[in-house]
């Protein structure tokens, strides 16, 4: 069954604005990862946040994790047209030796 | 150098045919996967292999048969193709099995269209 679910499904912003995407999940996790998929391409890993971390930064990306609410957010600051892509959260499941489970993604459009 | 490469990228075939997708990774990873992405972008695990051994088979019809001749290769053969098999199939790899701390590296995808 699906573990992570992103919100919103689609987001359209102007270049220079910040974009925030949210992910909710159902079971306890060891870590949560965000991936990006450009149109017609494979997924690319962006950032991993562990369950004992609350916030992590990488360049213009900021990820937060709230394990009490079972949710995470991905913030992209000062967005660029090149950030246009689908963004997926992926989670593991504590106690299970299974691959990452992906959500359906948020499609971000950054308009120049 | 492409880390995870899969061929073909596009495949259009008729119902009932048999087709294969090949995948190779040059990252030295122990674990490889096949994921299926449907038209709504939902990405679902199909199979996972660790050191050539099948470790995950997620209720995939037995028309789908993965084969791993060595840990750098994982091919997917599909028999008797159906319209519902139309999707994008992603090969991927990771350093180890399981998901704890593992980053997954994806290929560029194989677009399968069954007509």
Tab-separated table of C-alpha atoms in Angstrom:
chain	number	residue	atom	x	y	z
A	1	UNK	CA	0.000	0.000	0.000
A	2	UNK	CA	1.085	3.553	-0.594
A	3	UNK	CA	3.117	5.027	2.221
A	4	UNK	CA	3.862	8.616	1.252
A	5	UNK	CA	1.464	11.103	-0.209
A	6	UNK	CA	2.494	14.495	-1.519
A	7	UNK	CA	0.453	17.647	-1.385
A	8	UNK	CA	-0.384	19.560	-3.493
A	9	UNK	CA	-0.570	17.380	-6.575
A	10	UNK	CA	0.384	20.339	-8.733
A	11	UNK	CA	1.904	23.717	-7.974
A	12	UNK	CA	2.520	26.633	-10.312
A	13	UNK	CA	4.636	29.615	-9.235
A	14	UNK	CA	6.584	32.504	-10.701
A	15	UNK	CA	10.343	32.399	-10.978
A	16	UNK	CA	11.941	33.777	-7.827
A	17	UNK	CA	9.136	32.640	-5.535
A	18	UNK	CA	9.487	29.872	-2.983
A	19	UNK	CA	7.844	26.506	-3.533
A	20	UNK	CA	6.672	24.318	-0.670
A	21	UNK	CA	5.625	20.713	-1.074
A	22	UNK	CA	4.369	18.465	1.672
A	23	UNK	CA	4.499	14.755	2.249
A	24	UNK	CA	2.483	12.715	4.711
A	25	UNK	CA	3.137	9.101	5.534
A	26	UNK	CA	1.447	6.397	7.543
A	27	UNK	CA	3.926	4.268	9.487
A	28	UNK	CA	7.044	4.963	11.536
A	29	UNK	CA	10.139	5.462	9.446
A	30	UNK	CA	13.917	5.374	9.684
A	31	UNK	CA	14.397	8.098	7.120
A	32	UNK	CA	12.616	10.069	4.452
A	33	UNK	CA	14.041	11.028	1.093
A	34	UNK	CA	13.047	13.482	-1.603
A	35	UNK	CA	13.575	12.802	-5.285
A	36	UNK	CA	13.110	14.899	-8.378
A	37	UNK	CA	11.948	13.740	-11.801
A	38	UNK	CA	12.305	15.918	-14.856
A	39	UNK	CA	9.856	15.233	-17.651
A	40	UNK	CA	10.823	12.102	-19.539
A	41	UNK	CA	13.685	11.273	-17.207
A	42	UNK	CA	14.457	9.066	-14.246
A	43	UNK	CA	14.252	10.085	-10.605
A	44	UNK	CA	17.219	11.777	-8.999
A	45	UNK	CA	17.908	11.796	-5.279
A	46	UNK	CA	17.838	15.251	-3.684
A	47	UNK	CA	18.113	14.884	0.050
A	48	UNK	CA	17.701	12.398	2.901
A	49	UNK	CA	16.522	13.283	6.385
A	50	UNK	CA	16.731	10.812	9.250
A	51	UNK	CA	13.972	10.280	11.760
A	52	UNK	CA	16.020	11.936	14.517
A	53	UNK	CA	16.550	15.083	12.442
A	54	UNK	CA	14.071	17.933	12.241
A	55	UNK	CA	15.527	20.050	9.472
A	56	UNK	CA	18.121	19.739	6.763
A	57	UNK	CA	19.472	22.100	4.135
A	58	UNK	CA	21.124	21.549	0.794
A	59	UNK	CA	21.708	24.606	-1.360
A	60	UNK	CA	18.282	26.123	-2.087
A	61	UNK	CA	16.518	23.103	-0.604
A	62	UNK	CA	15.206	22.934	2.926
A	63	UNK	CA	13.561	19.807	4.253
A	64	UNK	CA	11.721	19.488	7.528
A	65	UNK	CA	10.478	16.368	9.246
A	66	UNK	CA	7.829	16.111	11.944
A	67	UNK	CA	7.619	12.505	13.064
A	68	UNK	CA	4.814	13.255	15.508
A	69	UNK	CA	2.645	14.382	12.602
A	70	UNK	CA	4.195	11.905	10.181
A	71	UNK	CA	4.871	14.659	7.701
A	72	UNK	CA	7.702	16.322	5.839
A	73	UNK	CA	8.017	19.421	3.720
A	74	UNK	CA	10.369	20.372	0.928
A	75	UNK	CA	11.004	24.063	0.406
A	76	UNK	CA	12.749	25.304	-2.722
A	77	UNK	CA	13.789	28.916	-2.320
A	78	UNK	CA	14.212	31.442	-5.139
A	79	UNK	CA	12.829	29.015	-7.671
A	80	UNK	CA	14.061	28.901	-11.245
A	81	UNK	CA	12.440	27.692	-14.429
A	82	UNK	CA	14.881	24.768	-14.322
A	83	UNK	CA	13.246	23.596	-11.079
A	84	UNK	CA	10.178	22.600	-13.083
A	85	UNK	CA	9.792	18.884	-12.383
A	86	UNK	CA	7.874	16.373	-10.294
A	87	UNK	CA	9.014	15.926	-6.715
A	88	UNK	CA	8.525	12.687	-4.799
A	89	UNK	CA	8.965	11.775	-1.191
A	90	UNK	CA	10.065	8.251	-0.381
A	91	UNK	CA	10.025	6.456	2.927
A	92	UNK	CA	11.160	3.209	4.383
A	93	UNK	CA	9.252	1.228	6.962
A	94	UNK	CA	10.796	0.433	10.313
A	95	UNK	CA	11.291	-3.269	10.827
A	96	UNK	CA	10.879	-4.215	7.188
A	97	UNK	CA	13.704	-4.897	4.789
A	98	UNK	CA	11.867	-3.408	1.844
A	99	UNK	CA	12.731	-0.882	-0.797
A	100	UNK	CA	11.684	2.713	-0.554
A	101	UNK	CA	8.001	3.434	-1.071
A	102	UNK	CA	7.271	6.485	-3.191
A	103	UNK	CA	4.344	8.873	-3.172
A	104	UNK	CA	2.578	10.112	-6.290
A	105	UNK	CA	4.567	13.299	-6.450
A	106	UNK	CA	3.963	17.015	-6.715
A	107	UNK	CA	4.278	18.505	-10.181
A	108	UNK	CA	5.976	21.884	-9.877
A	109	UNK	CA	5.845	24.407	-12.707
A	110	UNK	CA	8.034	27.474	-12.403
A	111	UNK	CA	7.046	30.164	-14.864
A	112	UNK	CA	9.738	32.507	-16.124
B	1	UNK	CA	29.404	7.607	-17.771
B	2	UNK	CA	25.819	6.512	-17.252
B	3	UNK	CA	25.362	4.974	-13.805
B	4	UNK	CA	22.204	2.962	-14.517
B	5	UNK	CA	21.442	2.375	-18.168
B	6	UNK	CA	18.442	0.620	-19.591
B	7	UNK	CA	17.447	-0.243	-23.136
B	8	UNK	CA	15.340	0.299	-25.083
B	9	UNK	CA	14.102	3.744	-24.083
B	10	UNK	CA	10.955	3.441	-26.191
B	11	UNK	CA	9.102	0.295	-27.076
B	12	UNK	CA	5.837	0.030	-29.002
B	13	UNK	CA	4.484	-3.444	-29.444
B	14	UNK	CA	1.276	-5.349	-30.064
B	15	UNK	CA	-0.779	-7.202	-27.515
B	16	UNK	CA	0.324	-10.768	-27.044
B	17	UNK	CA	3.949	-10.142	-27.933
B	18	UNK	CA	6.916	-10.911	-25.693
B	19	UNK	CA	9.497	-8.202	-24.997
B	20	UNK	CA	12.566	-7.635	-22.875
B	21	UNK	CA	14.128	-4.599	-21.246
B	22	UNK	CA	17.785	-4.709	-20.303
B	23	UNK	CA	19.461	-2.893	-17.441
B	24	UNK	CA	23.039	-2.455	-16.342
B	25	UNK	CA	24.612	-0.489	-13.506
B	26	UNK	CA	28.270	0.466	-13.197
B	27	UNK	CA	28.096	1.726	-9.625
B	28	UNK	CA	29.224	-1.502	-8.011
B	29	UNK	CA	25.927	-1.751	-6.156
B	30	UNK	CA	24.674	-5.026	-4.698
B	31	UNK	CA	20.968	-4.378	-5.139
B	32	UNK	CA	18.899	-3.710	-8.236
B	33	UNK	CA	15.221	-3.003	-8.751
B	34	UNK	CA	12.468	-2.729	-11.283
B	35	UNK	CA	9.853	-0.062	-10.664
B	36	UNK	CA	6.740	0.613	-12.731
B	37	UNK	CA	5.369	4.145	-13.132
B	38	UNK	CA	1.812	4.422	-14.357
B	39	UNK	CA	0.155	7.266	-16.228
B	40	UNK	CA	-0.640	9.012	-12.936
B	41	UNK	CA	3.055	9.024	-12.018
B	42	UNK	CA	2.586	6.465	-9.249
B	43	UNK	CA	5.864	4.594	-8.838
B	44	UNK	CA	5.532	1.028	-7.608
B	45	UNK	CA	8.218	-1.526	-6.802
B	46	UNK	CA	8.022	-4.706	-8.847
B	47	UNK	CA	11.158	-6.659	-8.047
B	48	UNK	CA	14.311	-6.349	-6.038
B	49	UNK	CA	17.469	-8.413	-6.430
B	50	UNK	CA	20.415	-8.542	-4.079
B	51	UNK	CA	23.610	-10.122	-5.410
B	52	UNK	CA	21.669	-11.891	-8.167
B	53	UNK	CA	19.059	-13.278	-5.778
B	54	UNK	CA	15.409	-12.275	-5.855
B	55	UNK	CA	14.421	-10.719	-2.543
B	56	UNK	CA	11.265	-8.798	-3.383
B	57	UNK	CA	8.442	-9.803	-5.706
B	58	UNK	CA	5.510	-7.474	-5.191
B	59	UNK	CA	2.498	-9.385	-6.491
B	60	UNK	CA	3.508	-8.939	-10.082
B	61	UNK	CA	1.830	-11.224	-12.663
B	62	UNK	CA	4.046	-14.148	-13.552
B	63	UNK	CA	4.098	-12.871	-17.144
B	64	UNK	CA	6.870	-10.646	-15.803
B	65	UNK	CA	10.112	-12.512	-15.245
B	66	UNK	CA	13.249	-10.744	-14.053
B	67	UNK	CA	16.668	-12.243	-14.622
B	68	UNK	CA	19.936	-11.228	-13.045
B	69	UNK	CA	22.937	-12.902	-14.710
B	70	UNK	CA	25.286	-10.992	-12.390
B	71	UNK	CA	24.884	-8.247	-9.827
B	72	UNK	CA	25.488	-5.526	-12.416
B	73	UNK	CA	22.636	-6.627	-14.669
B	74	UNK	CA	18.917	-7.030	-14.157
B	75	UNK	CA	16.745	-7.704	-17.183
B	76	UNK	CA	12.974	-7.778	-17.365
B	77	UNK	CA	11.136	-10.092	-19.715
B	78	UNK	CA	7.426	-9.701	-20.268
B	79	UNK	CA	5.326	-12.416	-21.913
B	80	UNK	CA	1.950	-12.040	-23.579
B	81	UNK	CA	1.838	-8.265	-23.274
B	82	UNK	CA	-1.481	-6.674	-22.330
B	83	UNK	CA	-2.765	-3.133	-22.825
B	84	UNK	CA	-2.502	-2.532	-19.082
B	85	UNK	CA	1.224	-3.178	-19.197
B	86	UNK	CA	1.702	0.176	-20.915
B	87	UNK	CA	3.789	2.235	-18.509
B	88	UNK	CA	7.278	3.492	-17.852
B	89	UNK	CA	9.572	0.872	-16.367
B	90	UNK	CA	12.511	2.075	-14.311
B	91	UNK	CA	15.534	0.071	-13.434
B	92	UNK	CA	17.364	1.232	-10.321
B	93	UNK	CA	20.134	0.226	-7.983
B	94	UNK	CA	21.341	0.878	-4.456
B	95	UNK	CA	24.383	0.044	-2.438
B	96	UNK	CA	22.576	-2.504	-0.272
B	97	UNK	CA	19.200	-4.120	0.171
B	98	UNK	CA	16.517	-2.601	2.329
B	99	UNK	CA	15.850	1.081	2.474
B	100	UNK	CA	17.605	2.226	5.622
B	101	UNK	CA	19.826	5.065	4.538
B	102	UNK	CA	19.942	3.780	0.989
B	103	UNK	CA	19.841	6.174	-1.890
B	104	UNK	CA	18.338	4.718	-5.043
B	105	UNK	CA	19.851	5.511	-8.423
B	106	UNK	CA	17.433	5.327	-11.310
B	107	UNK	CA	17.846	4.689	-14.995
B	108	UNK	CA	16.175	6.960	-17.526
B	109	UNK	CA	13.185	4.687	-17.947
B	110	UNK	CA	11.766	2.514	-20.714
B	111	UNK	CA	8.476	3.730	-22.181
B	112	UNK	CA	6.419	0.681	-23.072
B	113	UNK	CA	3.290	1.152	-25.176
B	114	UNK	CA	1.143	-1.868	-25.934
B	115	UNK	CA	-1.287	-1.398	-28.823
